[in-house]
N, CA, C and O atoms as a GROMACS GRO file, in nm:
protein
  432
    1MET      N    1 -10.850  -7.858 -19.836
    1MET     CA    2 -10.708  -7.817 -19.882
    1MET      C    3 -10.617  -7.981 -20.033
    1MET      O    4 -10.509  -8.040 -20.033
    2SER      N    5 -10.654  -7.982 -20.062
    2SER     CA    6 -10.628  -8.139 -20.108
    2SER      C    7 -10.535  -8.144 -20.310
    2SER      O    8 -10.506  -8.223 -20.400
    3GLU      N    9 -10.528  -7.965 -20.266
    3GLU     CA   10 -10.384  -7.910 -20.389
    3GLU      C   11 -10.273  -7.892 -20.317
    3GLU      O   12 -10.254  -7.816 -20.222
    4THR      N   13 -10.146  -8.021 -20.408
    4THR     CA   14  -9.979  -7.954 -20.319
    4THR      C   15 -10.024  -7.867 -20.392
    4THR      O   16 -10.121  -7.836 -20.462
    5LYS      N   17  -9.841  -7.808 -20.322
    5LYS     CA   18  -9.738  -7.628 -20.437
    5LYS      C   19  -9.671  -7.774 -20.437
    5LYS      O   20  -9.695  -7.849 -20.531
    6GLY      N   21  -9.568  -7.823 -20.308
    6GLY     CA   22  -9.477  -7.876 -20.405
    6GLY      C   23  -9.420  -8.017 -20.290
    6GLY      O   24  -9.498  -8.108 -20.266
    7PHE      N   25  -9.357  -8.016 -20.262
    7PHE     CA   26  -9.252  -8.117 -20.262
    7PHE      C   27  -9.135  -8.081 -20.204
    7PHE      O   28  -9.038  -8.038 -20.266
    8ALA      N   29  -9.146  -8.106 -20.009
    8ALA     CA   30  -9.062  -8.092 -19.961
    8ALA      C   31  -8.943  -8.178 -19.827
    8ALA      O   32  -8.999  -8.252 -19.746
    9ARG      N   33  -8.812  -8.164 -19.816
    9ARG     CA   34  -8.778  -8.256 -19.702
    9ARG      C   35  -8.813  -8.208 -19.595
    9ARG      O   36  -8.885  -8.110 -19.582
   10ILE      N   37  -8.747  -8.300 -19.474
   10ILE     CA   38  -8.779  -8.198 -19.347
   10ILE      C   39  -8.591  -8.290 -19.339
   10ILE      O   40  -8.537  -8.362 -19.423
   11TYR      N   41  -8.560  -8.262 -19.253
   11TYR     CA   42  -8.417  -8.331 -19.174
   11TYR      C   43  -8.347  -8.208 -19.046
   11TYR      O   44  -8.388  -8.104 -18.994
   12GLN      N   45  -8.221  -8.293 -19.038
   12GLN     CA   46  -8.166  -8.225 -18.966
   12GLN      C   47  -8.013  -8.157 -18.970
   12GLN      O   48  -7.979  -8.177 -18.853
   13LYS      N   49  -7.934  -8.110 -19.014
   13LYS     CA   50  -7.895  -8.082 -19.065
   13LYS      C   51  -7.736  -8.123 -18.969
   13LYS      O   52  -7.714  -8.114 -18.848
   14ALA      N   53  -7.639  -8.173 -19.092
   14ALA     CA   54  -7.551  -8.173 -19.040
   14ALA      C   55  -7.418  -8.178 -19.014
   14ALA      O   56  -7.332  -8.112 -19.073
   15LYS      N   57  -7.403  -8.245 -18.939
   15LYS     CA   58  -7.290  -8.124 -18.834
   15LYS      C   59  -7.099  -8.211 -18.984
   15LYS      O   60  -7.064  -8.300 -19.061
   16SER      N   61  -7.052  -8.058 -18.901
   16SER     CA   62  -6.942  -8.008 -19.024
   16SER      C   63  -6.822  -8.134 -19.026
   16SER      O   64  -6.777  -8.212 -18.942
   17ALA      N   65  -6.798  -8.108 -19.167
   17ALA     CA   66  -6.666  -8.175 -19.150
   17ALA      C   67  -6.518  -8.114 -19.003
   17ALA      O   68  -6.429  -8.173 -18.942
   18MET      N   69  -6.571  -7.966 -19.008
   18MET     CA   70  -6.471  -7.903 -18.925
   18MET      C   71  -6.537  -7.838 -18.787
   18MET      O   72  -6.518  -7.726 -18.740
   19GLN      N   73  -6.621  -7.945 -18.739
   19GLN     CA   74  -6.645  -7.875 -18.618
   19GLN      C   75  -6.607  -8.006 -18.552
   19GLN      O   76  -6.587  -8.104 -18.623
   20SER      N   77  -6.595  -8.011 -18.424
   20SER     CA   78  -6.535  -8.146 -18.338
   20SER      C   79  -6.698  -8.162 -18.213
   20SER      O   80  -6.721  -8.251 -18.131
   21GLY      N   81  -6.780  -8.039 -18.249
   21GLY     CA   82  -6.860  -7.999 -18.146
   21GLY      C   83  -7.044  -8.023 -18.219
   21GLY      O   84  -7.079  -8.038 -18.336
   22ARG      N   85  -7.148  -8.018 -18.054
   22ARG     CA   86  -7.248  -7.957 -18.155
   22ARG      C   87  -7.366  -7.942 -18.144
   22ARG      O   88  -7.474  -7.993 -18.113
   23ALA      N   89  -7.279  -7.792 -18.200
   23ALA     CA   90  -7.320  -7.629 -18.186
   23ALA      C   91  -7.426  -7.663 -18.340
   23ALA      O   92  -7.397  -7.759 -18.411
   24GLY      N   93  -7.504  -7.603 -18.362
   24GLY     CA   94  -7.612  -7.552 -18.392
   24GLY      C   95  -7.634  -7.720 -18.518
   24GLY      O   96  -7.648  -7.722 -18.640
   25LYS      N   97  -7.631  -7.792 -18.456
   25LYS     CA   98  -7.735  -7.940 -18.476
   25LYS      C   99  -7.879  -7.926 -18.459
   25LYS      O  100  -7.970  -7.961 -18.534
   26ALA      N  101  -7.883  -7.844 -18.301
   26ALA     CA  102  -8.060  -7.860 -18.280
   26ALA      C  103  -8.167  -7.898 -18.360
   26ALA      O  104  -8.218  -8.010 -18.361
   27GLY      N  105  -8.214  -7.758 -18.455
   27GLY     CA  106  -8.325  -7.776 -18.461
   27GLY      C  107  -8.318  -7.814 -18.616
   27GLY      O  108  -8.215  -7.860 -18.665
   28TRP      N  109  -8.471  -7.785 -18.715
   28TRP     CA  110  -8.486  -7.877 -18.857
   28TRP      C  111  -8.468  -7.809 -18.955
   28TRP      O  112  -8.464  -7.689 -18.927
   29VAL      N  113  -8.450  -7.845 -19.113
   29VAL     CA  114  -8.524  -7.781 -19.122
   29VAL      C  115  -8.544  -7.894 -19.284
   29VAL      O  116  -8.498  -8.001 -19.324
   30LEU      N  117  -8.654  -7.770 -19.339
   30LEU     CA  118  -8.717  -7.761 -19.459
   30LEU      C  119  -8.738  -7.689 -19.613
   30LEU      O  120  -8.785  -7.592 -19.672
   31SER      N  121  -8.675  -7.800 -19.627
   31SER     CA  122  -8.652  -7.699 -19.789
   31SER      C  123  -8.687  -7.792 -19.923
   31SER      O  124  -8.655  -7.911 -19.931
   32PHE      N  125  -8.753  -7.723 -20.022
   32PHE     CA  126  -8.829  -7.778 -20.134
   32PHE      C  127  -8.740  -7.819 -20.221
   32PHE      O  128  -8.648  -7.742 -20.250
   33VAL      N  129  -8.749  -7.949 -20.281
   33VAL     CA  130  -8.697  -8.029 -20.345
   33VAL      C  131  -8.741  -7.987 -20.506
   33VAL      O  132  -8.853  -8.023 -20.545
   34PRO      N  133  -8.628  -7.891 -20.623
   34PRO     CA  134  -8.702  -7.872 -20.738
   34PRO      C  135  -8.758  -7.952 -20.865
   34PRO      O  136  -8.725  -8.049 -20.933
   35SER      N  137  -8.877  -7.844 -20.860
   35SER     CA  138  -9.006  -7.942 -20.929
   35SER      C  139  -8.961  -7.966 -21.067
   35SER      O  140  -9.015  -8.056 -21.133
   36GLU      N  141  -8.801  -7.843 -21.150
   36GLU     CA  142  -8.767  -7.864 -21.293
   36GLU      C  143  -8.640  -7.887 -21.303
   36GLU      O  144  -8.575  -7.803 -21.240
   37ALA      N  145  -8.557  -7.991 -21.372
   37ALA     CA  146  -8.485  -7.947 -21.404
   37ALA      C  147  -8.373  -7.804 -21.400
   37ALA      O  148  -8.435  -7.701 -21.370
   38GLN      N  149  -8.241  -7.784 -21.421
   38GLN     CA  150  -8.203  -7.682 -21.452
   38GLN      C  151  -8.143  -7.733 -21.614
   38GLN      O  152  -8.090  -7.840 -21.643
   39ARG      N  153  -8.171  -7.619 -21.700
   39ARG     CA  154  -8.127  -7.542 -21.815
   39ARG      C  155  -8.025  -7.490 -21.814
   39ARG      O  156  -7.987  -7.432 -21.712
   40ALA      N  157  -7.927  -7.496 -21.963
   40ALA     CA  158  -7.866  -7.455 -21.978
   40ALA      C  159  -7.871  -7.281 -22.048
   40ALA      O  160  -7.872  -7.283 -22.172
   41ASP      N  161  -7.874  -7.149 -21.992
   41ASP     CA  162  -7.910  -7.066 -22.010
   41ASP      C  163  -7.740  -7.052 -22.258
   41ASP      O  164  -7.620  -7.022 -22.261
   42HIS      N  165  -7.772  -7.065 -22.301
   42HIS     CA  166  -7.707  -7.038 -22.435
   42HIS      C  167  -7.682  -6.911 -22.418
   42HIS      O  168  -7.589  -6.904 -22.338
   43LEU      N  169  -7.699  -6.856 -22.435
   43LEU     CA  170  -7.586  -6.693 -22.352
   43LEU      C  171  -7.505  -6.619 -22.277
   43LEU      O  172  -7.424  -6.533 -22.312
   44VAL      N  173  -7.534  -6.659 -22.165
   44VAL     CA  174  -7.410  -6.650 -22.080
   44VAL      C  175  -7.350  -6.760 -22.055
   44VAL      O  176  -7.252  -6.742 -21.983
   45GLY      N  177  -7.376  -6.916 -22.098
   45GLY     CA  178  -7.305  -7.044 -22.005
   45GLY      C  179  -7.434  -7.051 -21.891
   45GLY      O  180  -7.493  -7.154 -21.926
   46TRP      N  181  -7.486  -7.012 -21.809
   46TRP     CA  182  -7.553  -7.018 -21.701
   46TRP      C  183  -7.659  -7.118 -21.599
   46TRP      O  184  -7.748  -7.063 -21.534
   47TYR      N  185  -7.647  -7.201 -21.596
   47TYR     CA  186  -7.733  -7.331 -21.517
   47TYR      C  187  -7.868  -7.191 -21.452
   47TYR      O  188  -7.867  -7.075 -21.409
   48GLY      N  189  -7.948  -7.281 -21.478
   48GLY     CA  190  -8.099  -7.222 -21.332
   48GLY      C  191  -8.176  -7.257 -21.432
   48GLY      O  192  -8.149  -7.300 -21.545
   49SER      N  193  -8.326  -7.218 -21.349
   49SER     CA  194  -8.446  -7.268 -21.427
   49SER      C  195  -8.558  -7.206 -21.392
   49SER      O  196  -8.497  -7.100 -21.387
   50ALA      N  197  -8.724  -7.160 -21.347
   50ALA     CA  198  -8.740  -7.142 -21.275
   50ALA      C  199  -8.839  -7.111 -21.203
   50ALA      O  200  -8.922  -7.022 -21.181
   51ASP      N  201  -8.798  -7.234 -21.166
   51ASP     CA  202  -8.841  -7.263 -21.009
   51ASP      C  203  -8.732  -7.220 -20.894
   51ASP      O  204  -8.627  -7.280 -20.870
   52THR      N  205  -8.786  -7.094 -20.823
   52THR     CA  206  -8.700  -7.008 -20.735
   52THR      C  207  -8.794  -7.116 -20.614
   52THR      O  208  -8.759  -7.088 -20.500
   53SER      N  209  -8.850  -7.174 -20.616
   53SER     CA  210  -8.871  -7.244 -20.474
   53SER      C  211  -8.731  -7.305 -20.381
   53SER      O  212  -8.707  -7.299 -20.261
   54LYS      N  213  -8.645  -7.373 -20.511
   54LYS     CA  214  -8.554  -7.418 -20.394
   54LYS      C  215  -8.428  -7.293 -20.308
   54LYS      O  216  -8.359  -7.289 -20.206
   55GLN      N  217  -8.451  -7.224 -20.403
   55GLN     CA  218  -8.383  -7.083 -20.282
   55GLN      C  219  -8.428  -7.072 -20.182
   55GLN      O  220  -8.399  -6.962 -20.134
   56VAL      N  221  -8.523  -7.164 -20.083
   56VAL     CA  222  -8.617  -7.134 -19.966
   56VAL      C  223  -8.612  -7.212 -19.876
   56VAL      O  224  -8.693  -7.297 -19.838
   57VAL      N  225  -8.487  -7.175 -19.830
   57VAL     CA  226  -8.561  -7.280 -19.673
   57VAL      C  227  -8.534  -7.223 -19.556
   57VAL      O  228  -8.447  -7.139 -19.534
   58LEU      N  229  -8.618  -7.274 -19.475
   58LEU     CA  230  -8.678  -7.294 -19.332
   58LEU      C  231  -8.612  -7.408 -19.274
   58LEU      O  232  -8.580  -7.520 -19.312
   59HIS      N  233  -8.593  -7.278 -19.078
   59HIS     CA  234  -8.581  -7.311 -18.980
   59HIS      C  235  -8.700  -7.362 -18.888
   59HIS      O  236  -8.791  -7.285 -18.857
   60PHE      N  237  -8.697  -7.457 -18.857
   60PHE     CA  238  -8.776  -7.518 -18.737
   60PHE      C  239  -8.755  -7.571 -18.637
   60PHE      O  240  -8.735  -7.692 -18.652
   61GLU      N  241  -8.746  -7.513 -18.469
   61GLU     CA  242  -8.756  -7.543 -18.335
   61GLU      C  243  -8.741  -7.719 -18.320
   61GLU      O  244  -8.653  -7.783 -18.262
   62THR      N  245  -8.861  -7.769 -18.397
   62THR     CA  246  -8.882  -7.928 -18.348
   62THR      C  247  -8.895  -7.996 -18.505
   62THR      O  248  -8.946  -7.910 -18.576
   63ARG      N  249  -8.869  -8.119 -18.582
   63ARG     CA  250  -8.965  -8.159 -18.605
   63ARG      C  251  -9.065  -8.162 -18.632
   63ARG      O  252  -9.061  -8.199 -18.750
   64GLU      N  253  -9.189  -8.144 -18.600
   64GLU     CA  254  -9.390  -8.148 -18.506
   64GLU      C  255  -9.334  -8.005 -18.591
   64GLU      O  256  -9.362  -7.985 -18.709
   65ARG      N  257  -9.264  -7.926 -18.519
   65ARG     CA  258  -9.379  -7.783 -18.624
   65ARG      C  259  -9.335  -7.783 -18.747
   65ARG      O  260  -9.409  -7.764 -18.843
   66ALA      N  261  -9.191  -7.807 -18.758
   66ALA     CA  262  -9.187  -7.810 -18.937
   66ALA      C  263  -9.298  -7.873 -19.053
   66ALA      O  264  -9.332  -7.833 -19.165
   67ILE      N  265  -9.362  -8.069 -18.915
   67ILE     CA  266  -9.390  -8.134 -18.982
   67ILE      C  267  -9.593  -8.056 -19.012
   67ILE      O  268  -9.628  -8.035 -19.128
   68ALA      N  269  -9.666  -8.033 -18.924
   68ALA     CA  270  -9.718  -7.879 -18.951
   68ALA      C  271  -9.734  -7.802 -18.949
   68ALA      O  272  -9.817  -7.749 -18.875
   69TYR      N  273  -9.643  -7.729 -19.056
   69TYR     CA  274  -9.586  -7.606 -19.108
   69TYR      C  275  -9.699  -7.690 -19.304
   69TYR      O  276  -9.806  -7.673 -19.362
   70ALA      N  277  -9.546  -7.790 -19.320
   70ALA     CA  278  -9.575  -7.881 -19.467
   70ALA      C  279  -9.704  -7.909 -19.507
   70ALA      O  280  -9.730  -7.950 -19.620
   71GLU      N  281  -9.779  -7.890 -19.426
   71GLU     CA  282  -9.901  -7.948 -19.410
   71GLU      C  283 -10.004  -7.820 -19.406
   71GLU      O  284 -10.099  -7.785 -19.476
   72ALA      N  285  -9.961  -7.785 -19.329
   72ALA     CA  286 -10.074  -7.676 -19.328
   72ALA      C  287 -10.083  -7.534 -19.460
   72ALA      O  288 -10.176  -7.455 -19.475
   73GLN      N  289  -9.939  -7.542 -19.547
   73GLN     CA  290  -9.903  -7.520 -19.630
   73GLN      C  291  -9.920  -7.629 -19.763
   73GLN      O  292  -9.876  -7.625 -19.878
   74GLY      N  293  -9.981  -7.700 -19.709
   74GLY     CA  294 -10.073  -7.800 -19.865
   74GLY      C  295  -9.966  -7.852 -19.915
   74GLY      O  296  -9.981  -7.850 -20.037
   75LEU      N  297  -9.772  -7.941 -19.863
   75LEU     CA  298  -9.721  -7.929 -19.882
   75LEU      C  299  -9.720  -8.068 -19.878
   75LEU      O  300  -9.740  -8.106 -19.763
   76LEU      N  301  -9.701  -8.181 -19.975
   76LEU     CA  302  -9.639  -8.357 -19.965
   76LEU      C  303  -9.398  -8.349 -19.902
   76LEU      O  304  -9.285  -8.327 -19.946
   77TYR      N  305  -9.452  -8.375 -19.818
   77TYR     CA  306  -9.336  -8.412 -19.756
   77TYR      C  307  -9.273  -8.558 -19.770
   77TYR      O  308  -9.338  -8.658 -19.800
   78GLU      N  309  -9.114  -8.554 -19.738
   78GLU     CA  310  -9.026  -8.618 -19.611
   78GLU      C  311  -8.984  -8.630 -19.568
   78GLU      O  312  -8.868  -8.621 -19.608
   79ALA      N  313  -9.008  -8.673 -19.397
   79ALA     CA  314  -8.946  -8.587 -19.275
   79ALA      C  315  -8.823  -8.734 -19.280
   79ALA      O  316  -8.844  -8.843 -19.333
   80GLU      N  317  -8.762  -8.712 -19.244
   80GLU     CA  318  -8.625  -8.793 -19.193
   80GLU      C  319  -8.639  -8.829 -19.040
   80GLU      O  320  -8.682  -8.740 -18.966
   81ALA      N  321  -8.610  -8.937 -18.992
   81ALA     CA  322  -8.625  -9.028 -18.862
   81ALA      C  323  -8.470  -8.892 -18.749
   81ALA      O  324  -8.351  -8.870 -18.728
   82PRO      N  325  -8.514  -8.879 -18.741
   82PRO     CA  326  -8.426  -8.769 -18.569
   82PRO      C  327  -8.317  -8.888 -18.592
   82PRO      O  328  -8.318  -9.006 -18.626
   83ALA      N  329  -8.188  -8.757 -18.539
   83ALA     CA  330  -8.035  -8.819 -18.561
   83ALA      C  331  -8.003  -8.860 -18.451
   83ALA      O  332  -8.030  -8.793 -18.351
   84GLN      N  333  -7.938  -8.980 -18.441
   84GLN     CA  334  -7.983  -9.082 -18.241
   84GLN      C  335  -7.839  -9.025 -18.206
   84GLN      O  336  -7.744  -9.097 -18.237
   85ALA      N  337  -7.821  -8.939 -18.162
   85ALA     CA  338  -7.749  -8.944 -17.986
   85ALA      C  339  -7.535  -9.035 -18.034
   85ALA      O  340  -7.521  -9.156 -18.046
   86ALA      N  341  -7.438  -8.952 -18.048
   86ALA     CA  342  -7.360  -9.046 -18.007
   86ALA      C  343  -7.378  -9.077 -17.792
   86ALA      O  344  -7.433  -9.031 -17.692
   87GLU      N  345  -7.314  -9.149 -17.822
   87GLU     CA  346  -7.294  -9.202 -17.672
   87GLU      C  347  -7.224  -9.141 -17.594
   87GLU      O  348  -7.105  -9.124 -17.622
   88CYS      N  349  -7.273  -9.098 -17.489
   88CYS     CA  350  -7.096  -8.963 -17.426
   88CYS      C  351  -6.973  -8.984 -17.454
   88CYS      O  352  -6.904  -9.078 -17.415
   89ILE      N  353  -6.945  -8.903 -17.519
   89ILE     CA  354  -6.779  -8.858 -17.484
   89ILE      C  355  -6.695  -8.883 -17.399
   89ILE      O  356  -6.735  -8.806 -17.312
   90LYS      N  357  -6.620  -8.925 -17.362
   90LYS     CA  358  -6.579  -8.930 -17.213
   90LYS      C  359  -6.385  -8.814 -17.253
   90LYS      O  360  -6.301  -8.820 -17.343
   91PRO      N  361  -6.392  -8.773 -17.192
   91PRO     CA  362  -6.278  -8.586 -17.247
   91PRO      C  363  -6.182  -8.649 -17.138
   91PRO      O  364  -6.185  -8.686 -17.021
   92LYS      N  365  -6.074  -8.638 -17.274
   92LYS     CA  366  -5.970  -8.706 -17.210
   92LYS      C  367  -5.865  -8.580 -17.238
   92LYS      O  368  -5.855  -8.491 -17.323
   93VAL      N  369  -5.778  -8.631 -17.095
   93VAL     CA  370  -5.683  -8.593 -16.918
   93VAL      C  371  -5.534  -8.585 -17.047
   93VAL      O  372  -5.515  -8.680 -17.123
   94TYR      N  373  -5.463  -8.485 -17.050
   94TYR     CA  374  -5.267  -8.496 -17.065
   94TYR      C  375  -5.270  -8.565 -16.993
   94TYR      O  376  -5.231  -8.677 -17.024
   95ALA      N  377  -5.305  -8.547 -16.892
   95ALA     CA  378  -5.235  -8.555 -16.782
   95ALA      C  379  -5.252  -8.735 -16.790
   95ALA      O  380  -5.221  -8.811 -16.699
   96ASP      N  381  -5.288  -8.762 -16.875
   96ASP     CA  382  -5.351  -8.925 -16.797
   96ASP      C  383  -5.208  -8.997 -16.863
   96ASP      O  384  -5.170  -9.103 -16.813
   97ASN      N  385  -5.136  -8.938 -16.969
   97ASN     CA  386  -5.044  -8.996 -17.051
   97ASN      C  387  -4.913  -9.030 -16.986
   97ASN      O  388  -4.831  -9.106 -17.036
   98PHE      N  389  -4.891  -8.933 -16.808
   98PHE     CA  390  -4.833  -8.954 -16.800
   98PHE      C  391  -4.893  -9.054 -16.653
   98PHE      O  392  -4.818  -9.098 -16.566
   99LYS      N  393  -4.983  -9.064 -16.656
   99LYS     CA  394  -4.967  -9.147 -16.484
   99LYS      C  395  -4.956  -9.252 -16.471
   99LYS      O  396  -4.972  -9.322 -16.571
  100PHE      N  397  -4.912  -9.335 -16.298
  100PHE     CA  398  -4.836  -9.455 -16.340
  100PHE      C  399  -4.924  -9.538 -16.308
  100PHE      O  400  -5.034  -9.526 -16.253
  101GLY      N  401  -4.856  -9.644 -16.354
  101GLY     CA  402  -4.856  -9.753 -16.386
  101GLY      C  403  -5.049  -9.770 -16.461
  101GLY      O  404  -5.152  -9.799 -16.399
  102ARG      N  405  -5.032  -9.741 -16.592
  102ARG     CA  406  -5.089  -9.673 -16.702
  102ARG      C  407  -5.063  -9.846 -16.799
  102ARG      O  408  -4.957  -9.900 -16.829
  103HIS      N  409  -5.154  -9.874 -16.817
  103HIS     CA  410  -5.146 -10.018 -16.952
  103HIS      C  411  -5.172  -9.955 -17.070
  103HIS      O  412  -5.162 -10.042 -17.157
  104GLU      N  413  -5.195  -9.872 -17.109
  104GLU     CA  414  -5.123  -9.917 -17.358
  104GLU      C  415  -4.969  -9.873 -17.318
  104GLU      O  416  -4.920  -9.833 -17.212
  105ASN      N  417  -4.920  -9.897 -17.435
  105ASN     CA  418  -4.855  -9.886 -17.480
  105ASN      C  419  -4.817  -9.753 -17.496
  105ASN      O  420  -4.893  -9.705 -17.580
  106TRP      N  421  -4.711  -9.639 -17.445
  106TRP     CA  422  -4.670  -9.462 -17.493
  106TRP      C  423  -4.657  -9.493 -17.623
  106TRP      O  424  -4.676  -9.604 -17.672
  107SER      N  425  -4.612  -9.348 -17.702
  107SER     CA  426  -4.724  -9.298 -17.863
  107SER      C  427  -4.646  -9.383 -17.920
  107SER      O  428  -4.667  -9.474 -18.001
  108HIS      N  429  -4.515  -9.328 -17.850
  108HIS     CA  430  -4.359  -9.328 -17.904
  108HIS      C  431  -4.280  -9.411 -17.926
  108HIS      O  432  -4.168  -9.381 -17.968
   0.00000   0.00000   0.00000
């Protein structure tokens, strides 16, 4: 298969600003890059294009599966490096605010 069908981007979804945990970040996403620019429809004023591949978003469990799919379909792709996990989050306990021998200043 030497003929390419499009260009895809493979990445991990970013954590939402409304999330404090890491739920929903486990998978990988393959999304297509639009092949043409959007243009205005003068009749209704909407923007659009004839390229419908930008509406397709595929989800995979691993980066390797997403890359294998892109290669099997003859897609050019750009795969981002896996995100580095943050160091361990130390859980905080409310009772530590009142601990005897506390070295930090009180908040008020």
